[in-house]
Amino acid sequence: MSRFQELVVEHGREIELQPGDHLFAQGEHDSRVFMVKSGLLKAYYIRVDGKEHIKSFLPEGSIIGSMVSLVDGDPCSFSLQAIEASLAVALPYSTVQQAAQSDIELANALIAFLSTYGKRKERREYELLSLSPEKRYAILLAEMPGIVERVSQADMAAYIGVTPQALSRIRRRMSR
Amino acid sequence: MSRFQELVVEHGREIELQPGDHLFAQGEHDSRVFMVKSGLLKAYYIRVDGKEHIKSFLPEGSIIGSMVSLVDGDPCSFSLQAIEASLAVALPYSTVQQAAQSDIELANALIAFLSTYGKRKERREYELLSLSPEKRYAILLAEMPGIVERVSQADMAAYIGVTPQALSRIRRRMSR
DNA sequence: CGCCGTAATTAACCGAGGTTCATTTGTCGC
DNA sequence: GCGACAAATGAACCTCGGTTAATTACGGCG
């Protein structure tokens, strides 16, 4: 566990979540960083046309916060909701920033975290730009084994960026 | 200009580029950070099927490097090439990291940079997941005014993720 | 067991982008 | 102005995901 995760766990406040509970919702201001201790969350947003899109599934160990809210104080661009009964830890980002002002080790842990985050987003961009929905589904299965049992097909469809019907067709094609 | 950019300019080595010249190519190891002083670069990769995809256009002031190569020392996942005659500054990332070990101000500048980078990628993910190619083209035009005069339509098509033919159709639809 | 609500599947139709190939336009160098 | 090459457009056909709506499968629960 990195210094960053340690800080969150040490100074954070625990929050219990039932399926459907939100940590924050799109449009709200929330400058906390969360760590998922157990359970499963999803980060998603609602588009203008009402469709839901899932940015990521967050199993145990994940760290998350709305980057725009943390950095610029803008309203969150997405919502954070529990899929399963979960346990999370919350810590104001200002605490992290303050600590980073004087704690070089923490600052570098933060840099490492943000770099990893950037890397993950780079790969996600590649997948979205280059790969078909079918390939993206295959990757999701490979990267999060057991996800099929934990989330609905509608959510997986919202993650790979197609309708539930399309995902159903994809699964049929793949099983043949 | 942030402390980060300052560091690059101060200690970096200048590199002149003609259109078509590469700073690094996909698959190579290159752990330098670059800043574009003038001109225009593109970051792109070649997919297994031979198609080219453009991650971003990099005008004056941009800072770039292959995150995976910087952080993990993996081979670069994309290539960096000049579209116009350009002037860039290169600095080994290890220099940045070392400086960040002792310079808390730089570390925080790095954090700010990485956060901004993460935010940009978040928005790009949103665009790819939610918006039609037509919308993405409109956004490109809005965000980089003058880009039409500076890059070929094929490159813009590679950026928004469609074929040149499709972009041609989109432009026809939009002009009506 | 049967009822009901939700999730998942299937079908039919449509439209947009991909693919391939031909044609036109544009831009140089001479 | 002309030839040559690249860039952009256009046309014909195909595939796949979106849309709408109907149907089936699956769980509780009375």
Short mmCIF file of C-alpha atoms (C1' of nucleotides) in Angstrom, two decimals:
data_model
loop_
_atom_site.label_atom_id
_atom_site.label_comp_id
_atom_site.label_asym_id
_atom_site.label_seq_id
_atom_site.Cartn_x
_atom_site.Cartn_y
_atom_site.Cartn_z
CA MET A 1 0.00 0.00 0.00
CA SER A 2 1.38 3.37 -1.00
CA ARG A 3 1.89 6.27 1.34
CA PHE A 4 -1.07 7.85 -0.35
CA GLN A 5 -3.42 4.97 0.42
CA GLU A 6 -2.03 4.85 3.94
CA LEU A 7 -2.86 8.51 4.48
CA VAL A 8 -6.43 7.98 3.32
CA VAL A 9 -6.96 4.98 5.55
CA GLU A 10 -5.29 6.57 8.58
CA HIS A 11 -7.02 9.93 8.56
CA GLY A 12 -10.16 9.11 6.60
CA ARG A 13 -13.67 8.56 7.82
CA GLU A 14 -15.36 5.24 7.15
CA ILE A 15 -18.61 5.19 5.22
CA GLU A 16 -20.94 2.23 4.90
CA LEU A 17 -22.87 1.87 1.69
CA GLN A 18 -25.87 -0.14 0.59
CA PRO A 19 -26.37 -0.98 -3.10
CA GLY A 20 -27.62 2.16 -4.79
CA ASP A 21 -26.17 4.58 -2.21
CA HIS A 22 -24.18 7.49 -3.60
CA LEU A 23 -20.94 8.95 -2.31
CA PHE A 24 -21.50 11.96 -4.49
CA ALA A 25 -23.60 12.81 -7.51
CA GLN A 26 -22.87 14.50 -10.80
CA GLY A 27 -23.14 18.29 -10.41
CA GLU A 28 -22.39 18.33 -6.70
CA HIS A 29 -19.22 19.72 -5.18
CA ASP A 30 -17.16 17.09 -3.45
CA SER A 31 -13.45 17.39 -2.94
CA ARG A 32 -12.86 14.18 -1.07
CA VAL A 33 -10.75 11.25 -2.10
CA PHE A 34 -12.21 7.81 -1.51
CA MET A 35 -10.73 4.44 -1.03
CA VAL A 36 -12.84 1.32 -1.43
CA LYS A 37 -12.13 -1.11 1.41
CA SER A 38 -14.68 -3.70 0.37
CA GLY A 39 -17.53 -4.14 -2.06
CA LEU A 40 -17.92 -2.63 -5.51
CA LEU A 41 -18.69 0.88 -6.73
CA LYS A 42 -19.29 2.36 -10.13
CA ALA A 43 -18.34 5.79 -11.45
CA TYR A 44 -20.84 6.95 -14.04
CA TYR A 45 -22.44 9.99 -15.58
CA ILE A 46 -25.70 10.79 -17.25
CA ARG A 47 -25.46 12.31 -20.69
CA VAL A 48 -27.67 15.11 -21.90
CA ASP A 49 -29.79 12.58 -23.76
CA GLY A 50 -30.39 10.68 -20.52
CA LYS A 51 -28.12 7.74 -21.28
CA GLU A 52 -25.90 6.41 -18.54
CA HIS A 53 -22.21 5.81 -19.14
CA ILE A 54 -19.92 3.99 -16.75
CA LYS A 55 -16.38 5.28 -16.48
CA SER A 56 -15.14 2.50 -14.28
CA PHE A 57 -15.95 -0.24 -11.84
CA LEU A 58 -14.16 0.16 -8.52
CA PRO A 59 -13.47 -3.01 -6.57
CA GLU A 60 -11.62 -3.32 -3.26
CA GLY A 61 -8.47 -1.22 -3.10
CA SER A 62 -9.51 1.38 -5.64
CA ILE A 63 -8.87 5.05 -5.05
CA ILE A 64 -11.14 7.60 -6.66
CA GLY A 65 -12.27 11.19 -6.65
CA SER A 66 -13.57 13.66 -9.18
CA MET A 67 -10.42 15.11 -10.68
CA VAL A 68 -12.10 18.34 -11.78
CA SER A 69 -13.60 18.83 -8.36
CA LEU A 70 -10.34 18.08 -6.59
CA VAL A 71 -8.18 20.30 -8.72
CA ASP A 72 -10.38 23.19 -9.75
CA GLY A 73 -13.33 22.98 -7.38
CA ASP A 74 -15.70 22.49 -10.29
CA PRO A 75 -18.85 20.44 -9.81
CA CYS A 76 -18.28 16.71 -10.21
CA SER A 77 -18.56 15.47 -13.74
CA PHE A 78 -19.80 12.06 -12.64
CA SER A 79 -21.55 10.18 -9.85
CA LEU A 80 -20.10 7.57 -7.53
CA GLN A 81 -22.47 4.83 -6.47
CA ALA A 82 -22.32 1.48 -4.71
CA ILE A 83 -23.28 -1.59 -6.73
CA GLU A 84 -22.81 -3.94 -3.79
CA ALA A 85 -22.89 -3.31 -0.06
CA SER A 86 -19.53 -1.61 0.41
CA LEU A 87 -17.18 0.00 2.86
CA ALA A 88 -15.34 3.16 1.81
CA VAL A 89 -12.99 5.63 3.44
CA ALA A 90 -13.23 9.34 2.70
CA LEU A 91 -10.58 12.02 3.09
CA PRO A 92 -10.72 15.68 2.04
CA TYR A 93 -8.30 16.27 -0.80
CA SER A 94 -7.13 19.44 0.91
CA THR A 95 -5.68 17.25 3.63
CA VAL A 96 -3.75 15.36 1.02
CA GLN A 97 -2.54 18.54 -0.64
CA GLN A 98 -1.48 20.06 2.67
CA ALA A 99 0.36 16.95 3.64
CA ALA A 100 2.04 16.92 0.24
CA GLN A 101 3.31 20.47 0.81
CA SER A 102 5.66 19.28 3.51
CA ASP A 103 5.89 15.55 2.93
CA ILE A 104 8.02 14.91 -0.13
CA GLU A 105 7.51 11.19 0.13
CA LEU A 106 3.76 11.63 -0.02
CA ALA A 107 4.08 14.08 -2.89
CA ASN A 108 5.99 11.46 -4.84
CA ALA A 109 3.45 8.80 -3.93
CA LEU A 110 0.80 11.14 -5.31
CA ILE A 111 2.84 11.60 -8.47
CA ALA A 112 3.12 7.85 -8.82
CA PHE A 113 -0.62 7.50 -8.35
CA LEU A 114 -1.47 10.17 -10.88
CA SER A 115 0.99 8.68 -13.36
CA THR A 116 -0.66 5.30 -13.04
CA TYR A 117 -4.02 6.96 -13.43
CA GLY A 118 -2.78 8.68 -16.58
CA LYS A 119 -1.47 5.40 -17.93
CA ARG A 120 -4.81 3.70 -17.35
CA LYS A 121 -6.63 6.50 -19.12
CA GLU A 122 -4.20 6.28 -22.01
CA ARG A 123 -5.02 2.62 -22.42
CA ARG A 124 -8.73 3.30 -22.13
CA GLU A 125 -8.45 5.95 -24.83
CA TYR A 126 -6.68 3.44 -27.04
CA GLU A 127 -9.41 0.87 -26.47
CA LEU A 128 -12.17 3.32 -27.26
CA LEU A 129 -10.47 4.66 -30.34
CA SER A 130 -9.24 1.44 -31.83
CA LEU A 131 -11.24 -1.47 -30.59
CA SER A 132 -14.71 -2.72 -31.44
CA PRO A 133 -17.29 -3.11 -28.68
CA GLU A 134 -16.74 -6.86 -28.94
CA LYS A 135 -13.02 -6.48 -28.20
CA ARG A 136 -13.72 -4.06 -25.36
CA TYR A 137 -16.05 -6.59 -23.79
CA ALA A 138 -13.41 -9.28 -24.05
CA ILE A 139 -10.89 -6.98 -22.37
CA LEU A 140 -13.29 -6.17 -19.55
CA LEU A 141 -13.76 -9.87 -18.89
CA ALA A 142 -10.04 -10.46 -18.94
CA GLU A 143 -9.15 -7.54 -16.69
CA MET A 144 -11.88 -8.00 -14.14
CA PRO A 145 -12.51 -11.71 -13.90
CA GLY A 146 -15.66 -12.42 -11.97
CA ILE A 147 -17.21 -9.10 -13.00
CA VAL A 148 -19.92 -10.95 -14.91
CA GLU A 149 -21.27 -12.35 -11.67
CA ARG A 150 -21.12 -9.01 -9.87
CA VAL A 151 -22.71 -6.51 -12.23
CA SER A 152 -25.73 -6.50 -14.53
CA GLN A 153 -25.39 -6.80 -18.25
CA ALA A 154 -26.89 -3.34 -18.61
CA ASP A 155 -24.01 -1.94 -16.55
CA MET A 156 -21.43 -3.79 -18.59
CA ALA A 157 -23.07 -2.44 -21.74
CA ALA A 158 -22.92 1.07 -20.29
CA TYR A 159 -19.23 0.50 -19.61
CA ILE A 160 -18.22 -0.66 -23.06
CA GLY A 161 -20.43 1.97 -24.66
CA VAL A 162 -23.27 0.08 -26.32
CA THR A 163 -26.90 -0.70 -25.58
CA PRO A 164 -27.87 -3.81 -23.61
CA GLN A 165 -29.34 -5.24 -26.80
CA ALA A 166 -26.05 -4.82 -28.62
CA LEU A 167 -24.17 -6.52 -25.78
CA SER A 168 -26.61 -9.39 -25.91
CA ARG A 169 -25.92 -9.78 -29.63
CA ILE A 170 -22.17 -9.62 -28.97
CA ARG A 171 -22.39 -12.37 -26.37
CA ARG A 172 -24.33 -14.53 -28.78
CA ARG A 173 -21.74 -14.00 -31.52
CA MET A 174 -18.91 -14.80 -29.13
CA SER A 175 -20.43 -17.97 -27.75
CA ARG A 176 -20.61 -19.43 -31.23
CA MET B 1 4.86 28.96 -16.98
CA SER B 2 4.95 26.31 -14.25
CA ARG B 3 8.04 25.25 -12.41
CA PHE B 4 7.80 22.04 -14.38
CA GLN B 5 7.93 23.78 -17.75
CA GLU B 6 10.73 26.01 -16.46
CA LEU B 7 12.79 22.99 -15.52
CA VAL B 8 12.38 21.47 -18.95
CA VAL B 9 13.34 24.66 -20.75
CA GLU B 10 16.27 25.41 -18.43
CA HIS B 11 17.95 22.03 -18.44
CA GLY B 12 16.61 20.56 -21.66
CA ARG B 13 18.28 20.15 -25.00
CA GLU B 14 16.80 21.85 -28.04
CA ILE B 15 15.83 19.74 -31.02
CA GLU B 16 14.93 21.05 -34.45
CA LEU B 17 12.38 19.12 -36.44
CA GLN B 18 11.33 19.05 -40.06
CA PRO B 19 7.83 17.87 -41.02
CA GLY B 20 7.83 14.08 -40.74
CA ASP B 21 10.72 13.91 -38.27
CA HIS B 22 10.17 11.73 -35.22
CA LEU B 23 11.12 12.44 -31.61
CA PHE B 24 10.46 8.81 -30.81
CA ALA B 25 8.60 5.95 -32.39
CA GLN B 26 6.17 3.40 -31.07
CA GLY B 27 8.03 0.44 -29.57
CA GLU B 28 11.18 2.37 -28.77
CA HIS B 29 12.35 3.20 -25.27
CA ASP B 30 12.39 6.90 -24.59
CA SER B 31 12.08 8.33 -21.13
CA ARG B 32 12.36 11.98 -22.01
CA VAL B 33 9.80 14.68 -21.51
CA PHE B 34 9.34 17.13 -24.35
CA MET B 35 8.10 20.65 -24.57
CA VAL B 36 7.05 22.12 -27.89
CA LYS B 37 8.48 25.62 -28.28
CA SER B 38 7.12 26.23 -31.74
CA GLY B 39 5.46 24.36 -34.59
CA LEU B 40 3.07 21.44 -34.35
CA LEU B 41 3.52 17.79 -33.46
CA LYS B 42 1.20 14.82 -33.43
CA ALA B 43 1.14 11.86 -31.06
CA TYR B 44 -0.13 8.77 -32.84
CA TYR B 45 0.07 5.03 -32.92
CA ILE B 46 -0.32 2.35 -35.51
CA ARG B 47 -2.82 -0.36 -34.72
CA VAL B 48 -2.27 -4.02 -35.47
CA ASP B 49 -4.43 -3.69 -38.60
CA GLY B 50 -2.16 -0.91 -39.85
CA LYS B 51 -4.54 1.97 -39.19
CA GLU B 52 -3.15 5.16 -37.73
CA HIS B 53 -4.78 6.83 -34.75
CA ILE B 54 -3.90 10.27 -33.49
CA LYS B 55 -3.98 10.76 -29.75
CA SER B 56 -3.41 14.48 -29.82
CA PHE B 57 -2.12 17.44 -31.73
CA LEU B 58 0.58 19.33 -29.85
CA PRO B 59 0.95 23.02 -30.60
CA GLU B 60 3.33 25.50 -28.98
CA GLY B 61 3.55 25.14 -25.20
CA SER B 62 2.53 21.49 -25.03
CA ILE B 63 4.33 19.07 -22.77
CA ILE B 64 4.42 15.41 -23.67
CA GLY B 65 6.09 12.10 -23.04
CA SER B 66 5.09 8.46 -23.13
CA MET B 67 3.61 7.85 -19.71
CA VAL B 68 4.27 4.12 -19.78
CA SER B 69 7.87 4.68 -20.80
CA LEU B 70 8.39 7.39 -18.17
CA VAL B 71 6.85 5.48 -15.30
CA ASP B 72 7.62 1.85 -15.98
CA GLY B 73 10.31 1.95 -18.61
CA ASP B 74 8.08 0.07 -21.03
CA PRO B 75 8.43 0.68 -24.77
CA CYS B 76 6.48 3.71 -25.97
CA SER B 77 2.90 2.99 -26.90
CA PHE B 78 2.86 5.72 -29.53
CA SER B 79 5.03 7.80 -31.84
CA LEU B 80 5.74 11.50 -31.68
CA GLN B 81 6.17 13.23 -35.02
CA ALA B 82 6.41 16.78 -36.34
CA ILE B 83 3.64 17.93 -38.67
CA GLU B 84 5.21 21.33 -39.23
CA ALA B 85 8.81 22.47 -38.88
CA SER B 86 9.10 22.65 -35.10
CA LEU B 87 11.37 23.38 -32.20
CA ALA B 88 11.22 21.13 -29.15
CA VAL B 89 13.09 20.81 -25.87
CA ALA B 90 13.92 17.39 -24.43
CA LEU B 91 14.70 16.48 -20.83
CA PRO B 92 15.22 13.02 -19.32
CA TYR B 93 12.35 12.25 -16.98
CA SER B 94 14.84 10.92 -14.44
CA THR B 95 16.09 14.49 -14.06
CA VAL B 96 12.57 15.60 -13.29
CA GLN B 97 12.05 12.78 -10.82
CA GLN B 98 15.33 13.48 -9.08
CA ALA B 99 14.58 17.16 -8.83
CA ALA B 100 11.15 16.32 -7.44
CA GLN B 101 12.76 14.28 -4.67
CA SER B 102 14.14 17.40 -3.05
CA ASP B 103 12.11 20.21 -4.59
CA ILE B 104 8.64 20.20 -3.09
CA GLU B 105 7.51 23.07 -5.28
CA LEU B 106 8.42 21.14 -8.40
CA ALA B 107 6.75 18.03 -7.04
CA ASN B 108 3.56 19.98 -6.60
CA ALA B 109 3.88 21.49 -10.06
CA LEU B 110 4.20 17.94 -11.36
CA ILE B 111 1.10 16.95 -9.42
CA ALA B 112 -0.77 19.88 -10.92
CA PHE B 113 0.40 18.91 -14.39
CA LEU B 114 -0.59 15.28 -13.98
CA SER B 115 -3.96 16.29 -12.59
CA THR B 116 -4.61 18.48 -15.60
CA TYR B 117 -3.48 15.66 -17.83
CA GLY B 118 -5.92 13.33 -16.08
CA LYS B 119 -8.72 15.84 -16.50
CA ARG B 120 -8.03 16.16 -20.21
CA LYS B 121 -8.04 12.41 -20.65
CA GLU B 122 -11.29 12.19 -18.70
CA ARG B 123 -12.90 14.62 -21.11
CA ARG B 124 -11.50 12.77 -24.09
CA GLU B 125 -12.92 9.53 -22.72
CA TYR B 126 -16.29 11.20 -22.39
CA GLU B 127 -16.14 12.43 -25.96
CA LEU B 128 -15.19 9.03 -27.34
CA LEU B 129 -17.78 7.21 -25.32
CA SER B 130 -20.71 9.57 -25.70
CA LEU B 131 -20.32 11.72 -28.76
CA SER B 132 -20.76 10.96 -32.43
CA PRO B 133 -17.85 11.53 -34.81
CA GLU B 134 -19.69 14.61 -36.05
CA LYS B 135 -19.77 16.12 -32.55
CA ARG B 136 -16.13 15.21 -31.97
CA TYR B 137 -15.18 17.02 -35.17
CA ALA B 138 -17.10 20.10 -34.04
CA ILE B 139 -15.29 20.02 -30.70
CA LEU B 140 -11.90 19.72 -32.36
CA LEU B 141 -12.66 22.78 -34.46
CA ALA B 142 -13.83 24.71 -31.41
CA GLU B 143 -10.89 23.75 -29.20
CA MET B 144 -8.16 24.21 -31.75
CA PRO B 145 -9.25 27.03 -34.01
CA GLY B 146 -7.05 27.20 -37.07
CA ILE B 147 -6.32 23.49 -36.94
CA VAL B 148 -8.09 23.03 -40.27
CA GLU B 149 -5.41 25.08 -42.00
CA ARG B 150 -2.56 23.31 -40.25
CA VAL B 151 -3.31 19.60 -40.61
CA SER B 152 -4.63 17.36 -43.36
CA GLN B 153 -8.15 16.03 -43.34
CA ALA B 154 -6.74 12.53 -43.10
CA ASP B 155 -5.06 13.48 -39.83
CA MET B 156 -8.21 15.04 -38.45
CA ALA B 157 -10.09 11.89 -39.41
CA ALA B 158 -7.46 9.82 -37.60
CA TYR B 159 -7.95 12.02 -34.57
CA ILE B 160 -11.72 11.78 -34.32
CA GLY B 161 -11.59 8.08 -35.13
CA VAL B 162 -13.11 7.71 -38.59
CA THR B 163 -11.91 7.22 -42.14
CA PRO B 164 -11.13 10.22 -44.36
CA GLN B 165 -14.18 9.34 -46.44
CA ALA B 166 -16.42 9.49 -43.40
CA LEU B 167 -15.00 12.87 -42.40
CA SER B 168 -15.65 14.12 -45.91
CA ARG B 169 -19.28 13.03 -45.60
CA ILE B 170 -19.53 14.68 -42.18
CA ARG B 171 -18.24 17.97 -43.55
CA ARG B 172 -20.75 17.81 -46.38
CA ARG B 173 -23.60 17.17 -43.92
CA MET B 174 -22.46 20.00 -41.66
CA SER B 175 -22.10 22.57 -44.41
CA ARG B 176 -25.70 22.10 -45.42
"C1'" DC C 1 -47.81 -22.96 -7.18
"C1'" DG C 2 -48.83 -18.78 -9.60
"C1'" DC C 3 -48.10 -13.77 -9.89
"C1'" DC C 4 -45.38 -9.86 -10.78
"C1'" DG C 5 -41.41 -7.05 -11.74
"C1'" DT C 6 -36.86 -6.93 -13.58
"C1'" DA C 7 -33.26 -8.59 -16.55
"C1'" DA C 8 -32.09 -10.54 -20.74
"C1'" DT C 9 -33.02 -11.97 -25.35
"C1'" DT C 10 -34.88 -11.76 -30.00
"C1'" DA C 11 -36.71 -9.67 -34.16
"C1'" DA C 12 -37.38 -6.05 -37.78
"C1'" DC C 13 -36.05 -1.82 -39.56
"C1'" DC C 14 -33.01 2.17 -40.08
"C1'" DG C 15 -28.95 4.94 -40.49
"C1'" DA C 16 -24.08 5.91 -40.20
"C1'" DG C 17 -19.60 4.56 -40.89
"C1'" DG C 18 -16.38 1.03 -43.24
"C1'" DT C 19 -14.59 -0.72 -47.63
"C1'" DT C 20 -13.33 -0.48 -52.24
"C1'" DC C 21 -12.72 1.85 -56.23
"C1'" DA C 22 -13.19 5.67 -59.35
"C1'" DT C 23 -13.09 10.57 -60.07
"C1'" DT C 24 -12.11 15.26 -59.15
"C1'" DT C 25 -9.49 18.82 -57.04
"C1'" DG C 26 -5.31 20.83 -55.44
"C1'" DT C 27 -0.48 21.75 -55.35
"C1'" DC C 28 4.02 21.46 -56.35
"C1'" DG C 29 8.06 21.72 -59.64
"C1'" DC C 30 9.44 22.76 -64.19
"C1'" DG D 1 0.56 26.13 -68.60
"C1'" DC D 2 1.51 21.30 -67.99
"C1'" DG D 3 2.44 16.92 -65.92
"C1'" DA D 4 2.63 14.24 -61.72
"C1'" DC D 5 1.47 13.09 -57.31
"C1'" DA D 6 -1.22 13.57 -53.19
"C1'" DA D 7 -5.50 15.05 -51.11
"C1'" DA D 8 -10.23 15.14 -51.14
"C1'" DT D 9 -14.66 13.75 -52.87
"C1'" DG D 10 -18.10 10.69 -54.64
"C1'" DA D 11 -20.65 6.33 -55.43
"C1'" DA D 12 -22.08 1.45 -54.43
"C1'" DC D 13 -22.38 -2.03 -51.27
"C1'" DC D 14 -21.89 -4.12 -46.57
"C1'" DT D 15 -21.77 -4.49 -41.57
"C1'" DC D 16 -22.92 -3.38 -37.11
"C1'" DG D 17 -25.01 -0.86 -33.55
"C1'" DG D 18 -29.29 2.02 -32.43
"C1'" DT D 19 -34.26 1.98 -31.95
"C1'" DT D 20 -38.59 0.10 -30.88
"C1'" DA D 21 -41.30 -3.35 -29.39
"C1'" DA D 22 -42.40 -7.99 -28.25
"C1'" DT D 23 -41.02 -12.18 -25.92
"C1'" DT D 24 -38.64 -15.12 -22.74
"C1'" DA D 25 -36.02 -16.15 -18.41
"C1'" DC D 26 -35.36 -15.45 -13.74
"C1'" DG D 27 -36.38 -14.27 -8.81
"C1'" DG D 28 -38.70 -13.28 -4.88
"C1'" DC D 29 -43.10 -13.50 -2.43
"C1'" DG D 30 -47.75 -13.96 -1.24
#
